[in-house]
């Protein structure tokens, strides 16, 4: 069984709650849960699998604590690590920049040599544009507690199940 760290940033706790939910659904794997505000770059090198959460703030921008960490990302050597991304957004209030933070992290972590898993179909989402799209799919799991909190549990459940093939 692989070692897992769930690392999230969160300003108003929606992404924190999603990280808790992911940890609960992966309890059999004993994941470590960390706030990016308290994480050093070296801690990214410890687990086999990194599940990283960042909400989108300030019209398409990273959440503040991730923003602070951002310059250090490209210095990491994550070859051999598996990375899955998730994040909160507001598809109704910010339909042109929905969950853009997932796309920003994807581009930056791509420089580390990691392997991404956990892409998600756009089926069931209503938005106009997102930088988290590659070839018509989200490169991670977007969640929207502002408008669709009733879908969060099932979206997280389906996503976590899709990740399990990479965790044994
Ligand atoms: C000022 C402001 C700007 C925002 N900008 C975006 C945005 O560009 N795209 C998006 O999808 N969501 C945007 N959001 C919505 C947040 O991502 C959403 O409320 C999220 O749940 C916050 O996550 P957190 O509680 O983990 O910090 C914005 C919210 C606010 C208040």
Short mmCIF file of C-alpha atoms and ligand atoms in Angstrom, two decimals:
data_model
loop_
_atom_site.label_atom_id
_atom_site.label_comp_id
_atom_site.label_asym_id
_atom_site.label_seq_id
_atom_site.Cartn_x
_atom_site.Cartn_y
_atom_site.Cartn_z
CA UNK A 1 0.00 0.00 0.00
CA UNK A 2 1.37 3.42 -0.94
CA UNK A 3 1.89 6.30 1.48
CA UNK A 4 -0.44 9.26 0.88
CA UNK A 5 -0.37 12.92 1.89
CA UNK A 6 -3.39 15.16 1.38
CA UNK A 7 -2.16 18.75 1.32
CA UNK A 8 -4.65 21.58 0.98
CA UNK A 9 -4.96 25.36 1.24
CA UNK A 10 -8.23 26.91 2.33
CA UNK A 11 -9.39 30.38 3.31
CA UNK A 12 -13.02 29.75 4.27
CA UNK A 13 -12.69 26.03 5.02
CA UNK A 14 -14.54 24.57 2.03
CA UNK A 15 -11.41 22.92 0.64
CA UNK A 16 -10.38 21.92 4.17
CA UNK A 17 -13.74 20.16 4.58
CA UNK A 18 -13.26 18.42 1.21
CA UNK A 19 -9.75 17.35 2.28
CA UNK A 20 -11.22 15.91 5.49
CA UNK A 21 -13.83 14.07 3.45
CA UNK A 22 -11.20 12.63 1.10
CA UNK A 23 -9.14 11.53 4.12
CA UNK A 24 -12.21 9.86 5.62
CA UNK A 25 -12.95 8.00 2.40
CA UNK A 26 -9.29 6.88 2.21
CA UNK A 27 -9.07 5.95 5.89
CA UNK A 28 -7.91 2.39 5.04
CA UNK A 29 -4.78 3.95 3.53
CA UNK A 30 -4.02 6.10 6.62
CA UNK A 31 -3.34 9.32 4.70
CA UNK A 32 -1.53 12.23 6.32
CA UNK A 33 -3.53 15.47 6.18
CA UNK A 34 -1.67 18.80 6.06
CA UNK A 35 -2.44 22.49 5.56
CA UNK A 36 -0.08 23.95 2.92
CA UNK A 37 0.45 26.90 5.27
CA UNK A 38 2.38 24.53 7.58
CA UNK A 39 4.23 22.46 4.96
CA UNK A 40 7.88 22.73 3.91
CA UNK A 41 8.94 21.77 0.37
CA UNK A 42 10.84 18.74 1.72
CA UNK A 43 7.58 17.24 2.99
CA UNK A 44 6.44 16.79 -0.62
CA UNK A 45 9.23 14.26 -1.06
CA UNK A 46 8.01 11.92 1.72
CA UNK A 47 4.83 10.21 0.42
CA UNK A 48 4.36 8.10 -2.72
CA UNK A 49 1.09 9.85 -3.57
CA UNK A 50 0.24 13.54 -3.19
CA UNK A 51 -3.41 14.61 -3.20
CA UNK A 52 -3.33 18.39 -3.47
CA UNK A 53 -6.25 20.77 -2.94
CA UNK A 54 -6.47 24.45 -3.86
CA UNK A 55 -9.55 26.68 -4.22
CA UNK A 56 -9.63 29.49 -6.78
CA UNK A 57 -9.66 33.03 -5.41
CA UNK A 58 -9.29 36.58 -6.78
CA UNK A 59 -10.62 35.75 -10.26
CA UNK A 60 -8.63 32.75 -11.38
CA UNK A 61 -5.85 32.90 -8.79
CA UNK A 62 -4.45 30.44 -6.28
CA UNK A 63 -5.55 30.55 -2.65
CA UNK A 64 -3.15 32.74 -0.61
CA UNK A 65 -1.16 30.01 1.13
CA UNK A 66 -0.59 28.15 -2.14
CA UNK A 67 0.37 31.47 -3.73
CA UNK A 68 3.13 31.82 -1.15
CA UNK A 69 4.31 28.26 -1.82
CA UNK A 70 4.07 28.60 -5.61
CA UNK A 71 7.70 29.67 -6.37
CA UNK A 72 8.98 26.55 -4.58
CA UNK A 73 6.94 24.07 -6.61
CA UNK A 74 9.17 23.98 -9.67
CA UNK A 75 12.23 23.32 -7.47
CA UNK A 76 10.76 19.98 -6.35
CA UNK A 77 11.90 16.74 -7.99
CA UNK A 78 8.77 14.58 -7.91
CA UNK A 79 9.77 11.96 -10.46
CA UNK A 80 8.10 8.69 -9.49
CA UNK A 81 5.44 10.46 -7.40
CA UNK A 82 1.76 10.28 -8.22
CA UNK A 83 -0.18 13.55 -7.96
CA UNK A 84 -3.97 14.08 -7.92
CA UNK A 85 -5.47 17.59 -7.77
CA UNK A 86 -8.77 18.89 -6.40
CA UNK A 87 -10.17 22.30 -5.58
CA UNK A 88 -13.21 24.39 -4.76
CA UNK A 89 -14.68 26.98 -7.09
CA UNK A 90 -17.89 28.85 -7.79
CA UNK A 91 -19.20 27.85 -11.21
CA UNK A 92 -22.10 30.31 -11.06
CA UNK A 93 -20.32 33.39 -9.67
CA UNK A 94 -17.08 32.88 -11.62
CA UNK A 95 -18.07 30.83 -14.69
CA UNK A 96 -15.13 32.06 -16.82
CA UNK A 97 -12.45 31.12 -14.30
CA UNK A 98 -14.07 28.07 -12.74
CA UNK A 99 -11.55 26.15 -10.64
CA UNK A 100 -8.63 27.74 -12.51
CA UNK A 101 -6.33 27.06 -9.55
CA UNK A 102 -6.38 23.37 -10.48
CA UNK A 103 -5.01 24.29 -13.92
CA UNK A 104 -2.34 26.57 -12.45
CA UNK A 105 -1.10 23.85 -10.10
CA UNK A 106 -1.19 21.29 -12.91
CA UNK A 107 1.09 23.43 -15.09
CA UNK A 108 3.53 24.11 -12.28
CA UNK A 109 3.65 20.56 -10.90
CA UNK A 110 4.15 19.26 -14.46
CA UNK A 111 7.65 20.80 -14.21
CA UNK A 112 8.50 18.47 -11.29
CA UNK A 113 8.32 15.27 -13.32
CA UNK A 114 5.38 13.84 -11.35
CA UNK A 115 2.67 11.63 -12.84
CA UNK A 116 -0.86 13.02 -12.70
CA UNK A 117 -3.94 10.91 -12.07
CA UNK A 118 -7.56 11.75 -11.29
CA UNK A 119 -8.87 13.55 -14.35
CA UNK A 120 -12.62 14.23 -14.32
CA UNK A 121 -15.28 14.51 -17.02
CA UNK A 122 -17.08 17.85 -17.34
CA UNK A 123 -20.43 16.03 -17.33
CA UNK A 124 -22.73 17.54 -14.72
CA UNK A 125 -20.80 20.82 -14.39
CA UNK A 126 -22.15 24.20 -15.62
CA UNK A 127 -19.46 26.76 -16.44
CA UNK A 128 -18.10 28.72 -19.41
CA UNK A 129 -14.34 28.28 -19.14
CA UNK A 130 -11.61 26.87 -16.95
CA UNK A 131 -7.83 26.59 -17.25
CA UNK A 132 -8.20 23.22 -15.50
CA UNK A 133 -9.32 21.71 -18.82
CA UNK A 134 -7.01 19.58 -20.97
CA UNK A 135 -8.47 17.76 -23.97
CA UNK A 136 -11.98 18.47 -22.74
CA UNK A 137 -11.52 17.03 -19.26
CA UNK A 138 -10.67 18.55 -15.90
CA UNK A 139 -7.14 17.61 -14.82
CA UNK A 140 -8.41 17.19 -11.27
CA UNK A 141 -11.62 17.24 -9.27
CA UNK A 142 -13.50 20.57 -9.17
CA UNK A 143 -15.97 20.98 -6.32
CA UNK A 144 -18.48 23.78 -5.80
CA UNK A 145 -19.80 24.17 -2.28
CA UNK A 146 -21.19 27.63 -3.10
CA UNK A 147 -23.81 26.22 -5.48
CA UNK A 148 -23.67 22.43 -5.47
CA UNK A 149 -22.71 21.34 -1.97
CA UNK A 150 -25.24 18.53 -2.31
CA UNK A 151 -22.99 16.98 -4.99
CA UNK A 152 -19.72 17.19 -3.08
CA UNK A 153 -20.00 13.88 -1.25
CA UNK A 154 -20.84 11.88 -4.38
CA UNK A 155 -18.24 13.69 -6.50
CA UNK A 156 -15.56 13.02 -3.90
CA UNK A 157 -16.70 9.41 -3.53
CA UNK A 158 -16.52 8.70 -7.26
CA UNK A 159 -13.16 10.44 -7.56
CA UNK A 160 -11.61 8.63 -4.61
CA UNK A 161 -12.78 5.30 -6.04
CA UNK A 162 -11.16 6.19 -9.37
CA UNK A 163 -7.87 6.87 -7.55
CA UNK A 164 -7.74 3.56 -5.68
CA UNK A 165 -6.18 1.72 -8.62
CA UNK A 166 -3.08 3.88 -8.10
CA UNK A 167 -2.86 3.40 -4.33
CA UNK A 168 -2.06 -0.30 -3.84
C1 LIG B 1 -13.44 37.30 -4.12
C2 LIG B 1 -13.66 35.87 -4.59
C3 LIG B 1 -13.11 35.48 -5.78
C4 LIG B 1 -13.33 34.17 -6.26
N1 LIG B 1 -12.82 33.81 -7.48
C5 LIG B 1 -13.16 32.60 -7.99
C6 LIG B 1 -12.77 32.24 -9.31
O1 LIG B 1 -12.14 32.99 -10.03
N2 LIG B 1 -13.11 31.00 -9.76
C7 LIG B 1 -13.82 30.11 -9.01
O2 LIG B 1 -14.11 29.00 -9.48
N3 LIG B 1 -14.21 30.44 -7.74
C8 LIG B 1 -13.91 31.64 -7.22
N4 LIG B 1 -14.31 31.98 -5.95
C9 LIG B 1 -15.07 31.00 -5.15
C10 LIG B 1 -14.21 30.22 -4.14
O3 LIG B 1 -13.27 29.41 -4.80
C11 LIG B 1 -15.13 29.34 -3.29
O4 LIG B 1 -15.93 30.15 -2.47
C12 LIG B 1 -14.40 28.29 -2.48
O5 LIG B 1 -15.34 27.43 -1.88
C13 LIG B 1 -13.46 28.85 -1.43
O6 LIG B 1 -12.71 27.79 -0.93
P1 LIG B 1 -12.09 27.78 0.54
O7 LIG B 1 -13.26 27.90 1.50
O8 LIG B 1 -11.41 26.46 0.67
O9 LIG B 1 -11.16 28.93 0.67
C14 LIG B 1 -14.10 33.27 -5.49
C15 LIG B 1 -14.63 33.69 -4.26
C16 LIG B 1 -14.45 34.99 -3.84
C17 LIG B 1 -15.10 35.41 -2.55
#
